[in-house]
Tab-separated table of C-alpha atoms in Angstrom:
chain	number	residue	atom	x	y	z
H	7	UNK	CA	215.985	-165.591	22.385
H	8	UNK	CA	218.049	-168.584	21.361
H	9	UNK	CA	221.752	-168.035	20.788
H	10	UNK	CA	222.407	-171.489	19.339
H	11	UNK	CA	224.920	-171.432	16.470
H	12	UNK	CA	223.852	-172.244	12.946
H	13	UNK	CA	224.004	-175.794	11.652
H	14	UNK	CA	224.988	-176.594	8.102
H	15	UNK	CA	223.424	-179.261	5.915
H	16	UNK	CA	224.705	-180.525	2.545
H	17	UNK	CA	222.350	-179.299	-0.168
H	18	UNK	CA	222.103	-178.531	-3.871
H	19	UNK	CA	220.152	-175.644	-5.381
H	20	UNK	CA	218.774	-176.789	-8.733
H	21	UNK	CA	216.570	-175.638	-11.543
H	22	UNK	CA	214.258	-178.214	-13.042
H	23	UNK	CA	212.031	-177.086	-15.912
H	24	UNK	CA	210.515	-173.735	-14.947
H	25	UNK	CA	210.964	-174.285	-11.197
H	26	UNK	CA	213.873	-174.345	-8.789
H	27	UNK	CA	214.328	-175.721	-5.308
H	28	UNK	CA	216.672	-176.967	-2.610
H	29	UNK	CA	217.600	-180.651	-2.979
H	30	UNK	CA	218.760	-182.900	-0.127
H	31	UNK	CA	219.903	-186.476	0.212
H	32	UNK	CA	217.765	-187.999	2.939
H	33	UNK	CA	220.839	-189.290	4.771
H	34	UNK	CA	222.295	-185.758	4.959
H	35	UNK	CA	219.360	-184.334	6.906
H	36	UNK	CA	219.606	-184.059	10.706
H	37	UNK	CA	218.361	-187.291	12.274
H	38	UNK	CA	215.098	-185.751	13.522
H	39	UNK	CA	214.295	-184.569	9.983
H	40	UNK	CA	214.984	-187.915	8.325
H	41	UNK	CA	211.425	-188.966	9.124
H	42	UNK	CA	208.190	-187.201	8.224
H	43	UNK	CA	206.851	-184.887	10.881
H	44	UNK	CA	207.060	-181.535	12.592
H	45	UNK	CA	210.859	-181.442	12.831
H	46	UNK	CA	211.262	-181.981	9.080
H	47	UNK	CA	208.637	-179.362	8.257
H	48	UNK	CA	210.188	-176.767	10.583
H	49	UNK	CA	213.620	-177.355	9.069
H	50	UNK	CA	212.477	-177.030	5.463
H	51	UNK	CA	210.452	-173.912	6.205
H	52	UNK	CA	213.509	-172.311	7.819
H	53	UNK	CA	215.703	-173.285	4.857
H	54	UNK	CA	213.271	-171.633	2.443
H	55	UNK	CA	212.550	-168.636	4.701
H	56	UNK	CA	208.927	-169.279	5.680
H	57	UNK	CA	206.519	-168.345	7.093
H	58	UNK	CA	207.147	-164.792	5.957
H	59	UNK	CA	204.370	-162.210	6.451
H	60	UNK	CA	206.263	-159.930	4.051
H	61	UNK	CA	206.018	-162.701	1.397
H	62	UNK	CA	209.603	-162.111	0.231
H	63	UNK	CA	211.515	-165.034	1.856
H	64	UNK	CA	214.511	-162.728	2.275
H	65	UNK	CA	215.876	-164.824	5.169
H	66	UNK	CA	215.955	-168.070	3.226
H	67	UNK	CA	216.519	-169.771	-0.118
H	68	UNK	CA	212.995	-169.278	-1.451
H	69	UNK	CA	212.213	-166.856	-4.247
H	70	UNK	CA	208.780	-165.758	-2.982
H	71	UNK	CA	206.847	-167.522	-5.777
H	72	UNK	CA	205.218	-170.940	-5.958
H	73	UNK	CA	207.856	-171.915	-8.553
H	74	UNK	CA	210.748	-171.227	-6.186
H	75	UNK	CA	209.407	-172.155	-2.731
H	76	UNK	CA	210.225	-175.833	-3.145
H	77	UNK	CA	212.212	-178.603	-1.471
H	78	UNK	CA	213.177	-182.109	-2.579
H	79	UNK	CA	214.431	-185.111	-0.601
H	80	UNK	CA	216.044	-187.980	-2.536
H	81	UNK	CA	217.242	-191.374	-1.305
H	82	UNK	CA	218.366	-194.664	-2.797
H	83	UNK	CA	215.285	-196.776	-3.416
H	84	UNK	CA	214.680	-200.222	-1.990
H	85	UNK	CA	211.776	-200.760	-4.396
H	86	UNK	CA	212.351	-203.262	-7.227
H	87	UNK	CA	213.243	-201.680	-10.573
H	88	UNK	CA	213.660	-198.179	-9.107
H	89	UNK	CA	216.849	-196.231	-8.550
H	90	UNK	CA	215.707	-193.523	-6.139
H	91	UNK	CA	212.774	-192.335	-4.062
H	92	UNK	CA	211.788	-188.697	-4.565
H	93	UNK	CA	209.765	-186.698	-2.052
H	94	UNK	CA	208.579	-183.171	-2.862
H	95	UNK	CA	207.645	-180.493	-0.337
H	96	UNK	CA	205.859	-177.300	-1.464
H	97	UNK	CA	206.607	-174.711	1.205
H	98	UNK	CA	203.948	-172.100	1.849
H	99	UNK	CA	205.339	-168.589	1.580
H	100	UNK	CA	203.360	-166.763	4.262
H	101	UNK	CA	201.913	-169.637	6.294
H	102	UNK	CA	203.606	-172.194	8.523
H	103	UNK	CA	203.149	-175.418	6.630
H	104	UNK	CA	204.679	-177.664	4.003
H	105	UNK	CA	202.266	-179.260	1.538
H	106	UNK	CA	203.153	-182.876	0.768
H	107	UNK	CA	199.966	-183.653	-1.174
H	108	UNK	CA	201.384	-183.684	-4.705
H	109	UNK	CA	204.374	-183.832	-7.003
H	110	UNK	CA	206.312	-181.117	-8.841
H	111	UNK	CA	206.580	-182.139	-12.483
H	112	UNK	CA	209.203	-179.534	-13.306
H	113	UNK	CA	211.583	-180.545	-10.521
H	114	UNK	CA	211.042	-184.183	-11.519
H	115	UNK	CA	213.435	-183.435	-14.396
H	116	UNK	CA	216.176	-182.521	-11.920
H	117	UNK	CA	215.863	-185.636	-9.755
H	118	UNK	CA	217.735	-187.916	-12.174
H	119	UNK	CA	220.685	-185.529	-12.608
H	120	UNK	CA	220.813	-184.946	-8.840
H	121	UNK	CA	220.736	-188.672	-8.123
H	122	UNK	CA	223.580	-189.371	-10.553
H	123	UNK	CA	225.686	-186.491	-9.289
H	124	UNK	CA	225.246	-187.600	-5.684
H	125	UNK	CA	226.125	-191.263	-6.120
H	126	UNK	CA	222.575	-192.607	-5.765
H	127	UNK	CA	222.623	-194.418	-9.122
H	128	UNK	CA	224.836	-197.460	-9.698
H	129	UNK	CA	228.002	-196.112	-11.423
H	130	UNK	CA	228.164	-199.267	-13.538
H	131	UNK	CA	224.998	-198.110	-15.341
H	132	UNK	CA	226.406	-194.737	-16.318
H	133	UNK	CA	228.057	-194.705	-19.778
H	134	UNK	CA	230.987	-192.543	-20.767
H	135	UNK	CA	228.739	-190.913	-23.345
H	136	UNK	CA	225.067	-191.372	-24.150
H	137	UNK	CA	222.187	-191.393	-21.698
H	138	UNK	CA	221.089	-193.263	-18.601
H	139	UNK	CA	217.531	-194.134	-17.699
H	140	UNK	CA	216.791	-193.223	-14.090
H	141	UNK	CA	213.692	-194.860	-12.615
H	142	UNK	CA	212.223	-192.687	-9.885
H	143	UNK	CA	209.601	-193.576	-7.289
H	144	UNK	CA	207.538	-190.433	-6.643
H	145	UNK	CA	206.754	-190.921	-2.958
H	146	UNK	CA	204.107	-188.193	-2.624
H	147	UNK	CA	201.710	-189.856	-5.050
H	148	UNK	CA	203.125	-193.381	-5.283
H	149	UNK	CA	203.966	-193.307	-8.989
H	150	UNK	CA	206.896	-194.120	-11.268
H	151	UNK	CA	208.731	-191.452	-13.270
H	152	UNK	CA	211.337	-192.409	-15.866
H	153	UNK	CA	213.929	-189.787	-16.723
H	154	UNK	CA	216.479	-190.089	-19.532
H	155	UNK	CA	219.551	-188.124	-18.466
H	156	UNK	CA	222.228	-187.225	-21.046
H	157	UNK	CA	225.805	-188.133	-20.130
H	158	UNK	CA	229.030	-186.691	-21.504
H	159	UNK	CA	232.475	-187.892	-20.415
H	160	UNK	CA	230.882	-189.843	-17.582
H	161	UNK	CA	229.145	-186.794	-16.088
H	162	UNK	CA	225.639	-185.393	-16.342
H	163	UNK	CA	225.416	-183.131	-19.381
H	164	UNK	CA	223.716	-179.901	-18.356
H	165	UNK	CA	224.494	-177.551	-21.226
H	166	UNK	CA	222.872	-177.852	-24.636
H	167	UNK	CA	220.648	-176.156	-27.184
H	168	UNK	CA	217.226	-177.292	-25.925
H	169	UNK	CA	215.012	-174.249	-25.368
H	170	UNK	CA	212.118	-174.214	-22.925
H	171	UNK	CA	209.701	-171.290	-22.842
H	172	UNK	CA	209.796	-169.792	-19.360
H	173	UNK	CA	213.550	-170.457	-19.016
H	174	UNK	CA	215.868	-167.783	-20.389
H	175	UNK	CA	218.871	-169.892	-21.393
H	176	UNK	CA	219.092	-173.159	-23.382
H	177	UNK	CA	220.299	-176.369	-21.727
H	178	UNK	CA	220.446	-180.125	-22.305
H	179	UNK	CA	217.124	-181.847	-22.971
H	180	UNK	CA	215.830	-184.264	-20.329
H	181	UNK	CA	212.803	-186.314	-21.504
H	182	UNK	CA	210.546	-187.298	-18.589
H	183	UNK	CA	207.817	-189.970	-18.672
H	184	UNK	CA	205.130	-190.066	-15.989
H	185	UNK	CA	203.867	-193.649	-15.794
H	186	UNK	CA	200.172	-194.284	-15.073
H	187	UNK	CA	199.748	-190.705	-13.797
H	188	UNK	CA	196.243	-191.153	-12.361
H	189	UNK	CA	195.721	-191.905	-8.666
H	190	UNK	CA	196.374	-195.327	-7.168
H	191	UNK	CA	192.995	-196.764	-8.185
H	192	UNK	CA	193.131	-195.323	-11.681
H	193	UNK	CA	190.238	-192.940	-11.021
H	194	UNK	CA	191.184	-190.296	-13.549
H	195	UNK	CA	187.764	-188.684	-13.147
H	196	UNK	CA	186.865	-188.808	-9.427
H	197	UNK	CA	183.198	-188.009	-10.120
H	198	UNK	CA	182.983	-190.414	-13.051
H	199	UNK	CA	182.119	-187.552	-15.409
H	200	UNK	CA	184.123	-185.937	-18.192
H	201	UNK	CA	182.378	-182.639	-17.464
H	202	UNK	CA	180.605	-181.707	-14.225
H	203	UNK	CA	178.280	-178.912	-13.188
H	204	UNK	CA	180.376	-177.428	-10.385
H	205	UNK	CA	178.302	-175.563	-7.825
H	206	UNK	CA	179.858	-172.371	-6.474
H	207	UNK	CA	178.409	-169.335	-4.683
H	208	UNK	CA	176.199	-167.248	-6.981
H	209	UNK	CA	178.260	-164.138	-6.253
H	210	UNK	CA	181.279	-165.912	-7.778
H	211	UNK	CA	179.690	-167.150	-10.983
H	212	UNK	CA	176.307	-166.022	-12.254
H	213	UNK	CA	173.776	-168.782	-11.733
H	214	UNK	CA	175.933	-170.578	-9.179
H	215	UNK	CA	177.241	-173.304	-11.502
H	216	UNK	CA	179.927	-173.626	-14.139
H	217	UNK	CA	181.143	-176.448	-16.341
H	218	UNK	CA	184.309	-178.128	-15.072
H	219	UNK	CA	186.494	-181.095	-15.947
H	220	UNK	CA	187.806	-182.570	-12.700
H	221	UNK	CA	190.774	-184.803	-13.454
H	222	UNK	CA	193.405	-186.571	-11.406
H	223	UNK	CA	196.330	-187.233	-13.728
H	224	UNK	CA	199.737	-185.820	-12.894
H	225	UNK	CA	198.086	-183.690	-10.248
H	226	UNK	CA	194.427	-183.150	-9.333
H	227	UNK	CA	193.229	-180.273	-11.530
H	228	UNK	CA	190.003	-178.332	-11.960
H	229	UNK	CA	189.656	-177.193	-15.588
H	230	UNK	CA	187.079	-174.521	-16.443
H	231	UNK	CA	186.175	-172.655	-19.621
H	232	UNK	CA	187.842	-169.246	-19.861
H	233	UNK	CA	184.871	-167.633	-21.598
H	234	UNK	CA	182.495	-168.692	-18.828
H	235	UNK	CA	184.577	-166.541	-16.463
H	236	UNK	CA	184.907	-163.625	-18.872
H	237	UNK	CA	188.481	-164.396	-19.910
H	238	UNK	CA	190.113	-165.155	-23.256
H	239	UNK	CA	192.718	-167.615	-21.988
H	240	UNK	CA	195.550	-165.393	-23.239
H	241	UNK	CA	195.921	-163.387	-20.011
H	242	UNK	CA	199.370	-162.801	-18.521
H	243	UNK	CA	200.255	-162.787	-14.832
H	244	UNK	CA	199.518	-159.128	-14.104
H	245	UNK	CA	195.954	-159.425	-15.420
H	246	UNK	CA	195.122	-162.033	-12.771
H	247	UNK	CA	197.619	-161.568	-9.947
H	248	UNK	CA	196.904	-157.848	-9.746
H	249	UNK	CA	193.173	-158.477	-9.354
H	250	UNK	CA	192.281	-159.476	-5.791
H	251	UNK	CA	188.695	-160.289	-6.778
H	252	UNK	CA	189.890	-162.625	-9.542
H	253	UNK	CA	192.251	-164.450	-7.180
H	254	UNK	CA	189.464	-164.857	-4.626
H	255	UNK	CA	187.164	-166.209	-7.357
H	256	UNK	CA	189.678	-168.791	-8.508
H	257	UNK	CA	190.393	-169.871	-4.939
H	258	UNK	CA	186.673	-170.360	-4.339
H	259	UNK	CA	186.389	-172.424	-7.519
H	260	UNK	CA	189.425	-174.459	-6.469
H	261	UNK	CA	187.998	-175.118	-3.001
H	262	UNK	CA	184.617	-176.254	-4.313
H	263	UNK	CA	186.366	-178.385	-6.936
H	264	UNK	CA	188.448	-180.026	-4.209
H	265	UNK	CA	185.281	-180.971	-2.319
H	266	UNK	CA	183.667	-182.317	-5.499
H	267	UNK	CA	186.794	-184.413	-6.174
H	268	UNK	CA	186.735	-185.837	-2.650
H	269	UNK	CA	190.092	-184.325	-1.726
H	270	UNK	CA	188.588	-182.431	1.218
H	271	UNK	CA	185.240	-182.575	2.985
H	272	UNK	CA	184.709	-178.848	3.523
H	273	UNK	CA	185.782	-175.795	1.516
H	274	UNK	CA	187.483	-174.386	4.630
H	275	UNK	CA	190.082	-177.157	4.427
H	276	UNK	CA	191.400	-175.803	1.120
H	277	UNK	CA	193.458	-173.184	2.967
H	278	UNK	CA	195.660	-175.939	4.393
H	279	UNK	CA	195.940	-177.749	1.052
H	280	UNK	CA	197.337	-175.046	-1.231
H	281	UNK	CA	199.336	-177.290	-3.572
H	282	UNK	CA	196.422	-179.431	-4.729
H	283	UNK	CA	194.188	-179.309	-6.609
H	284	UNK	CA	195.270	-176.857	-9.257
H	285	UNK	CA	192.747	-174.702	-11.077
H	286	UNK	CA	193.157	-173.808	-14.751
H	287	UNK	CA	191.129	-172.147	-17.494
H	288	UNK	CA	191.210	-173.128	-21.154
H	289	UNK	CA	190.195	-171.687	-24.514
H	290	UNK	CA	190.591	-172.401	-28.208
H	291	UNK	CA	193.753	-171.112	-29.934
H	292	UNK	CA	194.279	-167.365	-30.205
H	293	UNK	CA	197.162	-165.057	-31.075
H	294	UNK	CA	198.871	-163.367	-28.142
H	295	UNK	CA	202.178	-161.931	-26.994
H	296	UNK	CA	203.938	-163.951	-24.291
H	297	UNK	CA	205.549	-162.375	-21.247
H	298	UNK	CA	208.955	-162.481	-22.978
H	299	UNK	CA	207.625	-160.451	-25.913
H	300	UNK	CA	207.506	-163.542	-28.119
H	301	UNK	CA	204.449	-163.648	-30.377
H	302	UNK	CA	202.457	-166.861	-30.190
H	303	UNK	CA	200.360	-167.553	-33.282
H	304	UNK	CA	197.034	-169.389	-33.030
H	305	UNK	CA	198.114	-171.655	-35.891
H	306	UNK	CA	201.046	-173.083	-33.950
H	307	UNK	CA	199.060	-174.221	-30.900
H	308	UNK	CA	196.065	-176.461	-30.204
H	309	UNK	CA	194.668	-174.456	-27.283
H	310	UNK	CA	195.584	-171.893	-24.636
H	311	UNK	CA	195.775	-172.710	-20.928
H	312	UNK	CA	196.358	-170.592	-17.850
H	313	UNK	CA	196.863	-172.266	-14.466
H	314	UNK	CA	197.093	-171.039	-10.904
H	315	UNK	CA	199.505	-172.414	-8.331
H	316	UNK	CA	199.517	-171.538	-4.636
H	317	UNK	CA	196.951	-168.821	-5.249
H	318	UNK	CA	198.690	-167.034	-8.132
H	319	UNK	CA	198.698	-167.343	-11.907
H	320	UNK	CA	201.775	-169.380	-12.855
H	321	UNK	CA	204.348	-167.652	-15.044
H	322	UNK	CA	204.505	-170.662	-17.392
H	323	UNK	CA	203.020	-174.086	-16.651
H	324	UNK	CA	203.514	-176.542	-13.822
H	325	UNK	CA	204.881	-179.841	-15.122
H	326	UNK	CA	202.248	-181.902	-13.341
H	327	UNK	CA	199.512	-179.631	-14.709
H	328	UNK	CA	200.968	-180.201	-18.184
H	329	UNK	CA	200.458	-183.929	-17.584
H	330	UNK	CA	196.846	-183.197	-16.618
H	331	UNK	CA	196.412	-181.099	-19.774
H	332	UNK	CA	197.792	-183.844	-22.011
H	333	UNK	CA	195.674	-186.494	-20.311
H	334	UNK	CA	192.455	-184.471	-20.535
H	335	UNK	CA	193.178	-183.515	-24.148
H	336	UNK	CA	193.556	-187.189	-25.047
H	337	UNK	CA	190.036	-188.019	-23.847
H	338	UNK	CA	187.223	-186.895	-26.137
H	339	UNK	CA	184.601	-184.709	-24.489
H	340	UNK	CA	186.579	-183.020	-21.712
H	341	UNK	CA	186.738	-179.229	-21.668
H	342	UNK	CA	190.433	-179.427	-22.548
H	343	UNK	CA	189.760	-181.749	-25.482
H	344	UNK	CA	186.934	-179.529	-26.746
H	345	UNK	CA	189.092	-176.398	-26.481
H	346	UNK	CA	191.688	-178.208	-28.603
H	347	UNK	CA	189.084	-178.902	-31.291
H	348	UNK	CA	187.822	-182.285	-30.088
H	349	UNK	CA	188.602	-185.695	-31.561
H	350	UNK	CA	191.163	-188.291	-30.591
H	351	UNK	CA	194.699	-187.008	-30.068
H	352	UNK	CA	197.903	-188.280	-28.491
H	353	UNK	CA	199.694	-184.947	-28.068
H	354	UNK	CA	198.930	-181.242	-27.805
H	355	UNK	CA	200.867	-178.021	-28.034
H	356	UNK	CA	199.364	-175.414	-25.770
H	357	UNK	CA	200.038	-171.759	-25.191
H	358	UNK	CA	200.889	-170.534	-21.674
H	359	UNK	CA	201.982	-167.116	-20.356
H	360	UNK	CA	205.650	-167.661	-21.258
H	361	UNK	CA	205.161	-169.330	-24.638
H	362	UNK	CA	204.284	-172.852	-25.745
H	363	UNK	CA	204.770	-176.436	-24.608
H	364	UNK	CA	204.187	-179.764	-26.335
H	365	UNK	CA	203.197	-182.750	-24.194
H	366	UNK	CA	201.875	-186.186	-25.120
H	367	UNK	CA	199.620	-188.786	-23.518
H	368	UNK	CA	197.932	-191.974	-24.685
H	369	UNK	CA	194.436	-192.681	-23.331
H	370	UNK	CA	192.403	-195.868	-23.540
H	371	UNK	CA	189.074	-197.042	-22.149
H	372	UNK	CA	189.542	-200.242	-20.136
H	373	UNK	CA	186.500	-201.943	-18.587
H	374	UNK	CA	184.628	-198.657	-18.555
H	375	UNK	CA	187.437	-196.601	-17.015
H	376	UNK	CA	189.838	-194.253	-18.705
H	377	UNK	CA	193.507	-195.183	-18.364
H	378	UNK	CA	196.599	-193.126	-19.191
H	379	UNK	CA	199.623	-195.383	-19.698
H	380	UNK	CA	202.079	-192.522	-19.572
H	381	UNK	CA	202.485	-188.836	-20.272
H	382	UNK	CA	205.733	-187.562	-21.765
H	383	UNK	CA	207.368	-184.174	-22.043
H	384	UNK	CA	210.844	-182.719	-22.322
H	385	UNK	CA	212.356	-180.404	-19.723
H	386	UNK	CA	215.874	-179.402	-18.762
H	387	UNK	CA	217.741	-179.166	-15.468
H	388	UNK	CA	220.867	-177.565	-14.090
H	389	UNK	CA	222.768	-177.288	-10.817
H	390	UNK	CA	222.800	-173.637	-9.763
H	391	UNK	CA	224.796	-173.990	-6.559
H	392	UNK	CA	225.970	-176.779	-4.282
H	393	UNK	CA	227.500	-176.987	-0.849
H	394	UNK	CA	225.648	-176.406	2.417
H	395	UNK	CA	222.639	-174.491	3.566
H	396	UNK	CA	222.788	-172.993	7.035
H	397	UNK	CA	219.925	-172.639	9.479
H	398	UNK	CA	219.804	-171.515	13.124
H	399	UNK	CA	220.326	-174.375	15.539
H	400	UNK	CA	216.831	-174.046	16.998
H	401	UNK	CA	215.184	-174.744	13.611
H	402	UNK	CA	214.441	-178.392	14.474
């Protein structure tokens, strides 16, 4: 067994929205990990504490949930009109891989504050008081994110009275705009349809088909109707995560949706692409009690949505999935739009397991294709700890 001493790497542990992860400046990583590849993946898995057959990540920084098994690499951008490049790695908890196939919308809110605090944004652009617009190149999906970071006395303002369901304590509001959130060719609907008949095994869904909206905006997402699966859309985590049959059903739906969207060629490949696509189920508004004990009234929301991430029902809502929700809601005829009552809309407030979230998107039909100019939502972010992470010397 190796007796190499531990190495230490400058790092920051941050919360962004309802997620948290370990942030690195690219230049601070060991040389072998400064480029994509096996060395980088091995390092990040060891930092987080994966793969862990116990699924606890005790020997690392991960929190044993999809919301906390995350890593971020940030560098000064050489792209015109961008401040930084942002690369997101979703670390599998029990398997030996890092999924680079998508973005984390929640941690996107922390990238601007991290970049400012680590000298990656021109100091001349930072006011004594006010806000600074940080233009971020999201390297996983090749898209622009614009974050408006509040500044007080020349430093990032982290404390405030903005409340976000799924986060216990208030903090400063950080508005985040996801520009042109569809894929590079603007194919918001990979199949060309607002609603598809998704074929799945007959033992999963009676009849072997179910209606699905397959959308690529923010993150590839498979939306299905809650009632078609026997759900109300107001379920909390224990109702799904404690049901092995339900989890297997959703994973099967996700895998077949991924094939239909052209993300993979065979359902067996879904096991090595856990981060994307997401699968979510929607329903019209209904009263329910959130996981915090807060009562959510049907009259204060447009629809209810539950989404799964990395094989489990999310405790709130992934930021990128919120972009997908807003985008689908803005386009008449999708399952999300119909659940919200139909008609043209530029914003929705939806209920999730931890409470509610409002998110906006503007959709337009251009030369026969749907286009989303941007999707906007407010999050918050805060540094939890900074210094160095340590990993055994044989981690690379």
